[in-house]
Amino acid sequence: MVEFDGDIAIIGVGAMGSMAMWRCALRSQDVVGFDTTFPASDRTAVGGDTRLFRRAYQEGAGFTDLLADAQQLFHELNADTAGVFTQCGGLSIGTRGGEYMRSLEASIAASGADHTILDRDELINHYPQHALFDDDYGIFDPLAGVIRSDQAVLTAVQLAEQAGAVLIRNTRLISVASGPGHVDIASDDRRWRFRRVVVTGGAWSAALLPERLSAHLIAKRLPLTWFVAKEPERYSPERFPVFIRESHDRVLYGAPSIDNTAVKVAGMTAYGAVHPDQLSRDLSPIELERATRIVAELLPGLFPSPVRADAYPDQFTLDRVPLIGWIDEMPGVYVATGFSGGGFKMSPAVGEAIAQEVVGRHPVPSVAFARPARVRNVL
Ligand SMILES: Cc1cc2nc3c(=O)[nH]c(=O)nc-3n(C[C@H](O)[C@H](O)[C@H](O)COP(=O)(O)OP(=O)(O)OC[C@H]3O[C@@H](n4cnc5c(N)ncnc54)[C@H](O)[C@@H]3O)c2cc1C
């Protein structure tokens, strides 16, 4: 008789794995999460304090249902740990007729997302923190907000543990192998056997996946910078919504101050391909100079000198659509990875979809667009 170490193993307890642990633990008594380090480590895609949540989402109307479900679950996390999610609204600012604002408007038209269009004068009146070009206008998303990423992950893990799940820290899994009715996983010095395995290893996922999928993935380095506000109260969540901006060739996004001092501003520099274990946390002089120049120009209420800079890895797919679902050639193995720099906002809903599909074995329509089966073998 086959002996099992548990029902479901979750490899990687970051954004997706923590939420999957929480939602699976509500349905199965036998859930075990593994992480190379510990949940919410700042070496992962959880690092950097905050993440933007948006409902008016330029990336496409395909995400509409996931984002609605995620928002409800973020409110549930808030009920446990106040401050995980602050619904401060979100502002998109951009050149009239520019590509970003055009695709955002198209996505809003398709999804029906709540929004208000603000002309340049209205932007100046309501959000004077942003310096504008003559042809800028704005779109306000009232349901957008800011997520404390570390708190969200730690709260989800705590709820999972309260529901009976077990977390094994400081353990990097190096192999996943399907057998008849079971899946074997191994670290350097131990093996375990589970009925089903979920791979949520973020930027490190490729090493555990078949070549068909790993060839579709590329880990990237995402820099973040923080700037101190001259008048901090003007950059609190009540007065300064999360924002994304594409004005002419300036691209940036940011979050209000959560420590009453520093404002996170990012997106000004390119995301390079990287091995996540060799990622340089230091920003180059060119990266720092470009970030500072754009902040000085477009956010003049911030001191034009970063007080903190860091870089974090995330897993991208070649088509920028995540991989969520069973892996045909590895029976019993499910993957959720490749969130391409935008996954945090949907993470609780992805965790819920994983639980429904892996524990309940019910296909979830809101993740059908992201099936790994779409990726063909290139060899
Ligand atoms: C700088 C930055 C800014 C971002 N901004 C936003 C934003 O504003 N809004 C938004 O929605 N999204 C944003 N994102 C994207 C979002 O944070 C990621 O898409 C999301 O966190 C990815 O979740 P994940 O679970 O796939 O990976 P992670 O959260 O990185 O988790 C992976 C976990 O797996 C563990 N692991 C990996 N391999 C193994 C193994 N072999 N064995 C055991 N454990 C393993 C790691 O230690 C880690 O804990 C941002 C990402 C970055 C990097």
Coordinates of N, CA and C in Angstrom, one line a residue, residues 156-294:
A156 N -2.4 35.1 5.6 CA -2.9 33.9 4.9 C -2.3 32.6 5.5
V157 N -1.0 32.7 5.8 CA -0.3 31.5 6.3 C -0.9 31.2 7.7
Q158 N -1.1 32.3 8.5 CA -1.6 32.1 9.9 C -3.0 31.4 9.8
L159 N -3.8 31.9 8.9 CA -5.2 31.3 8.8 C -5.1 29.9 8.3
A160 N -4.1 29.6 7.4 CA -3.9 28.2 7.0 C -3.5 27.3 8.1
E161 N -2.6 27.8 8.9 CA -2.1 27.0 10.1 C -3.2 26.8 11.1
Q162 N -4.0 27.9 11.3 CA -5.2 27.7 12.2 C -6.2 26.7 11.7
A163 N -6.2 26.5 10.4 CA -7.1 25.5 9.8 C -6.5 24.1 9.7
G164 N -5.2 24.0 10.2 CA -4.6 22.7 10.2 C -3.5 22.5 9.3
A165 N -3.2 23.4 8.4 CA -2.1 23.2 7.5 C -0.7 23.3 8.2
V166 N 0.3 22.7 7.6 CA 1.6 22.7 8.2 C 2.6 23.4 7.2
L167 N 3.5 24.2 7.7 CA 4.5 24.9 6.9 C 5.9 24.4 7.2
I168 N 6.6 23.9 6.2 CA 8.0 23.5 6.4 C 8.9 24.6 5.8
R169 N 9.6 25.3 6.7 CA 10.5 26.4 6.2 C 11.9 25.9 5.8
N170 N 12.6 26.8 5.3 CA 14.1 26.5 5.0 C 14.3 25.2 4.2
T171 N 13.4 24.9 3.3 CA 13.5 23.6 2.6 C 13.2 23.9 1.1
R172 N 14.3 23.8 0.3 CA 14.1 24.0 -1.1 C 13.8 22.6 -1.8
L173 N 12.7 22.5 -2.5 CA 12.4 21.2 -3.2 C 13.2 21.3 -4.5
I174 N 13.8 20.1 -4.8 CA 14.6 20.1 -6.1 C 14.1 19.1 -7.1
S175 N 13.1 18.3 -6.7 CA 12.5 17.5 -7.8 C 11.0 17.2 -7.5
V176 N 10.3 17.0 -8.6 CA 8.8 16.7 -8.5 C 8.6 15.6 -9.5
A177 N 8.1 14.4 -9.1 CA 8.0 13.3 -10.1 C 6.6 12.6 -9.9
S178 N 5.8 12.5 -10.9 CA 4.5 11.9 -10.8 C 4.7 10.4 -10.9
G179 N 3.9 9.6 -10.1 CA 3.8 8.2 -10.2 C 2.3 7.8 -10.2
P180 N 1.9 6.6 -10.3 CA 0.5 6.2 -10.4 C -0.2 6.6 -9.1
G181 N -1.1 7.6 -9.1 CA -1.9 8.0 -8.0 C -1.1 8.8 -6.9
H182 N 0.2 9.1 -7.2 CA 0.9 9.9 -6.2 C 1.9 10.8 -6.9
V183 N 2.5 11.7 -6.1 CA 3.6 12.6 -6.6 C 4.7 12.6 -5.6
D184 N 5.9 12.3 -6.0 CA 7.0 12.3 -5.1 C 7.8 13.6 -5.2
I185 N 8.1 14.2 -4.1 CA 8.9 15.5 -4.2 C 10.1 15.3 -3.3
A186 N 11.2 16.0 -3.6 CA 12.4 15.8 -2.8 C 13.2 17.1 -2.6
S187 N 13.8 17.2 -1.4 CA 14.8 18.2 -1.2 C 16.2 17.5 -1.3
D188 N 17.2 18.2 -0.9 CA 18.6 17.6 -1.0 C 18.7 16.4 -0.1
D189 N 17.9 16.4 1.0 CA 18.2 15.2 1.9 C 16.9 14.5 2.4
R190 N 15.7 14.8 1.7 CA 14.5 14.1 2.1 C 13.6 13.9 1.0
R191 N 12.7 12.9 1.1 CA 11.6 12.7 0.1 C 10.3 12.7 0.8
W192 N 9.3 13.1 0.0 CA 7.9 13.1 0.6 C 7.0 12.5 -0.5
R193 N 5.8 12.0 -0.2 CA 4.9 11.5 -1.2 C 3.5 12.1 -0.9
F194 N 2.9 12.8 -1.9 CA 1.6 13.4 -1.7 C 0.7 12.9 -2.8
R195 N -0.6 13.1 -2.6 CA -1.6 12.8 -3.7 C -1.5 13.8 -4.8
R196 N -1.4 15.1 -4.5 CA -1.3 16.2 -5.5 C -0.3 17.2 -5.0
V197 N 0.3 17.9 -6.0 CA 1.3 18.9 -5.7 C 1.1 20.1 -6.5
V198 N 1.2 21.3 -5.8 CA 1.0 22.6 -6.5 C 2.3 23.3 -6.5
V199 N 2.8 23.7 -7.7 CA 4.0 24.4 -7.8 C 3.7 25.9 -7.9
T200 N 4.1 26.6 -6.8 CA 3.9 28.1 -6.8 C 5.3 28.7 -6.4
G201 N 6.3 28.4 -7.2 CA 7.7 28.8 -6.8 C 8.1 30.2 -7.4
G202 N 7.2 30.9 -7.9 CA 7.5 32.3 -8.4 C 8.6 32.2 -9.4
A203 N 9.6 33.1 -9.2 CA 10.7 33.2 -10.2 C 11.6 31.9 -10.3
W204 N 11.4 31.0 -9.3 CA 12.2 29.8 -9.3 C 11.4 28.6 -9.8
S205 N 10.2 28.8 -10.3 CA 9.3 27.7 -10.7 C 9.9 26.8 -11.8
A206 N 10.6 27.5 -12.8 CA 11.0 26.8 -14.0 C 11.8 25.5 -13.7
A207 N 12.6 25.5 -12.7 CA 13.4 24.3 -12.4 C 12.6 23.1 -12.1
L208 N 11.4 23.3 -11.7 CA 10.5 22.1 -11.3 C 9.5 21.7 -12.4
L209 N 9.6 22.4 -13.5 CA 8.6 22.2 -14.5 C 9.1 21.5 -15.8
P210 N 8.3 20.9 -16.6 CA 8.8 20.3 -17.8 C 9.3 21.3 -18.8
E211 N 10.2 20.9 -19.7 CA 10.8 21.9 -20.5 C 9.8 22.7 -21.4
R212 N 8.7 22.1 -21.8 CA 7.7 22.8 -22.5 C 7.3 24.1 -21.8
L213 N 7.1 24.0 -20.5 CA 6.7 25.2 -19.7 C 7.9 26.1 -19.3
S214 N 9.0 25.4 -18.9 CA 10.1 26.3 -18.5 C 10.6 27.1 -19.6
A215 N 10.5 26.6 -20.8 CA 11.0 27.4 -22.0 C 10.1 28.7 -22.2
H216 N 8.9 28.6 -21.6 CA 7.9 29.7 -21.8 C 8.1 30.8 -20.7
L217 N 9.0 30.5 -19.7 CA 9.2 31.4 -18.6 C 10.5 32.1 -18.6
I218 N 10.5 33.3 -18.0 CA 11.7 34.1 -17.9 C 11.6 34.9 -16.6
A219 N 12.6 34.7 -15.7 CA 12.6 35.4 -14.5 C 13.2 36.8 -14.7
K220 N 12.6 37.8 -14.1 CA 13.1 39.2 -14.3 C 13.3 39.9 -13.0
R221 N 14.1 41.0 -13.1 CA 14.5 41.8 -11.9 C 13.7 43.1 -12.0
L222 N 13.0 43.4 -10.9 CA 12.1 44.6 -10.9 C 12.6 45.5 -9.8
P223 N 13.2 46.7 -10.1 CA 13.7 47.6 -9.1 C 12.6 48.5 -8.5
L224 N 12.7 48.8 -7.3 CA 11.8 49.8 -6.6 C 12.7 50.9 -5.9
T225 N 12.1 52.1 -5.9 CA 12.8 53.2 -5.2 C 11.7 53.9 -4.3
W226 N 12.2 54.5 -3.2 CA 11.4 55.3 -2.3 C 11.9 56.7 -2.1
F227 N 11.0 57.7 -2.1 CA 11.4 59.1 -2.0 C 10.7 59.7 -0.8
V228 N 11.3 60.6 -0.1 CA 10.7 61.2 1.1 C 9.9 62.4 0.7
A229 N 8.7 62.5 1.2 CA 7.8 63.7 0.9 C 8.2 64.9 1.7
K230 N 8.1 66.1 1.0 CA 8.4 67.3 1.8 C 7.2 67.6 2.8
E231 N 6.0 67.3 2.4 CA 4.8 67.4 3.3 C 4.2 66.0 3.3
P232 N 4.6 65.2 4.3 CA 4.1 63.8 4.3 C 2.6 63.6 4.2
E233 N 1.9 64.5 4.9 CA 0.4 64.3 5.0 C -0.3 64.4 3.6
R234 N 0.4 65.0 2.6 CA -0.2 65.1 1.3 C 0.0 63.7 0.5
Y235 N 0.7 62.8 1.1 CA 1.0 61.5 0.4 C 0.4 60.3 1.1
S236 N -0.5 60.6 2.1 CA -1.1 59.5 2.8 C -2.2 58.8 1.9
P237 N -2.6 57.6 2.2 CA -3.6 56.9 1.3 C -4.9 57.7 1.2
E238 N -5.2 58.6 2.2 CA -6.4 59.3 2.1 C -6.3 60.4 1.0
R239 N -5.1 60.9 0.7 CA -5.0 62.0 -0.3 C -4.2 61.6 -1.5
F240 N -3.6 60.5 -1.5 CA -2.7 60.2 -2.7 C -2.9 58.7 -3.1
P241 N -3.9 58.5 -4.0 CA -4.2 57.2 -4.5 C -3.0 56.5 -5.1
V242 N -3.0 55.2 -5.2 CA -2.0 54.5 -6.0 C -2.1 55.0 -7.4
F243 N -1.0 55.0 -8.1 CA -1.1 55.6 -9.5 C -0.2 54.8 -10.5
I244 N -0.6 54.9 -11.7 CA 0.2 54.4 -12.8 C 0.2 55.5 -13.9
R245 N 1.4 55.8 -14.4 CA 1.4 56.9 -15.3 C 2.2 56.6 -16.6
E246 N 1.7 56.9 -17.7 CA 2.5 56.8 -19.0 C 2.2 58.1 -19.7
S247 N 3.1 59.1 -19.5 CA 3.0 60.4 -20.2 C 4.2 60.5 -21.1
H248 N 3.9 60.6 -22.4 CA 5.0 60.6 -23.4 C 5.9 59.4 -23.1
D249 N 7.2 59.6 -23.0 CA 8.1 58.4 -22.7 C 8.4 58.2 -21.2
R250 N 7.6 58.8 -20.3 CA 7.8 58.6 -18.9 C 6.8 57.5 -18.4
V251 N 7.4 56.5 -17.9 CA 6.5 55.4 -17.3 C 6.8 55.3 -15.8
L252 N 5.8 55.3 -15.0 CA 6.1 55.1 -13.6 C 4.8 54.7 -12.9
Y253 N 5.0 54.1 -11.7 CA 3.8 53.8 -10.9 C 4.2 54.0 -9.4
G254 N 3.2 54.0 -8.5 CA 3.6 54.2 -7.1 C 2.5 54.0 -6.2
A255 N 2.8 54.1 -4.9 CA 1.9 53.8 -3.8 C 2.0 54.9 -2.8
P256 N 1.0 55.2 -2.1 CA 1.1 56.3 -1.0 C 2.0 55.8 0.1
S257 N 2.4 56.8 0.9 CA 3.2 56.5 2.0 C 2.5 55.7 3.1
I258 N 3.1 54.5 3.5 CA 2.5 53.8 4.6 C 3.2 54.0 5.9
D259 N 4.4 54.7 5.8 CA 5.1 54.9 7.1 C 5.1 56.4 7.4
N260 N 4.2 57.1 6.7 CA 4.0 58.6 6.9 C 5.3 59.4 6.5
T261 N 6.2 58.8 5.7 CA 7.3 59.5 5.2 C 7.7 59.2 3.8
A262 N 8.0 58.0 3.5 CA 8.5 57.7 2.1 C 7.4 57.2 1.2
V263 N 7.5 57.6 -0.1 CA 6.5 57.3 -1.1 C 7.3 56.3 -2.1
K264 N 6.6 55.2 -2.4 CA 7.2 54.3 -3.3 C 6.9 54.7 -4.7
V265 N 8.0 54.9 -5.5 CA 7.8 55.2 -7.0 C 8.7 54.3 -7.7
A266 N 8.1 53.6 -8.8 CA 8.9 52.6 -9.5 C 8.5 52.6 -11.0
G267 N 9.0 51.7 -11.7 CA 8.6 51.4 -13.1 C 9.4 52.3 -14.1
M268 N 10.3 53.1 -13.6 CA 11.0 54.1 -14.5 C 12.1 53.4 -15.3
T269 N 12.6 52.2 -14.9 CA 13.7 51.6 -15.6 C 13.2 50.2 -16.0
A270 N 14.0 49.6 -17.0 CA 13.6 48.4 -17.6 C 13.8 47.2 -16.7
Y271 N 13.0 46.1 -16.9 CA 13.1 44.9 -16.2 C 14.0 43.9 -16.9
G272 N 15.2 43.6 -16.4 CA 16.1 42.7 -17.1 C 15.9 41.3 -16.7
A273 N 16.3 40.3 -17.6 CA 16.2 38.9 -17.3 C 17.3 38.6 -16.3
V274 N 17.0 37.7 -15.4 CA 18.0 37.4 -14.3 C 17.8 36.0 -13.8
H275 N 18.8 35.4 -13.2 CA 18.6 34.2 -12.4 C 18.2 34.7 -11.0
P276 N 17.1 34.2 -10.4 CA 16.7 34.8 -9.2 C 17.7 34.7 -8.0
D277 N 18.6 33.6 -8.1 CA 19.6 33.5 -7.0 C 20.7 34.5 -7.2
Q278 N 20.8 35.1 -8.4 CA 22.0 36.0 -8.7 C 21.5 37.4 -8.9
L279 N 20.4 37.8 -8.4 CA 19.8 39.1 -8.6 C 20.6 40.1 -7.8
S280 N 21.0 41.2 -8.5 CA 21.6 42.3 -7.8 C 20.6 43.2 -7.2
R281 N 20.7 43.4 -5.8 CA 19.8 44.3 -5.2 C 20.1 45.7 -5.4
D282 N 21.4 46.0 -5.7 CA 21.8 47.4 -5.9 C 21.3 47.9 -7.3
L283 N 20.8 49.1 -7.3 CA 20.4 49.8 -8.5 C 21.7 50.5 -9.1
S284 N 21.9 50.4 -10.4 CA 23.0 51.0 -11.0 C 22.9 52.5 -11.0
P285 N 24.0 53.2 -11.1 CA 23.9 54.7 -11.2 C 23.0 55.2 -12.3
I286 N 22.9 54.5 -13.4 CA 22.0 54.9 -14.5 C 20.6 54.7 -14.1
E287 N 20.3 53.6 -13.4 CA 18.9 53.3 -12.9 C 18.5 54.4 -11.9
L288 N 19.4 54.7 -11.0 CA 19.1 55.7 -9.9 C 18.9 57.1 -10.5
E289 N 19.8 57.4 -11.5 CA 19.7 58.7 -12.1 C 18.4 58.9 -12.9
R290 N 18.0 57.9 -13.6 CA 16.8 58.0 -14.4 C 15.5 58.1 -13.5
A291 N 15.5 57.3 -12.5 CA 14.4 57.3 -11.5 C 14.3 58.7 -10.9
T292 N 15.4 59.2 -10.5 CA 15.4 60.5 -9.8 C 15.0 61.6 -10.7
R293 N 15.5 61.6 -12.0 CA 15.1 62.6 -12.9 C 13.6 62.7 -13.2
I294 N 13.0 61.5 -13.3 CA 11.5 61.4 -13.6 C 10.7 61.9 -12.3

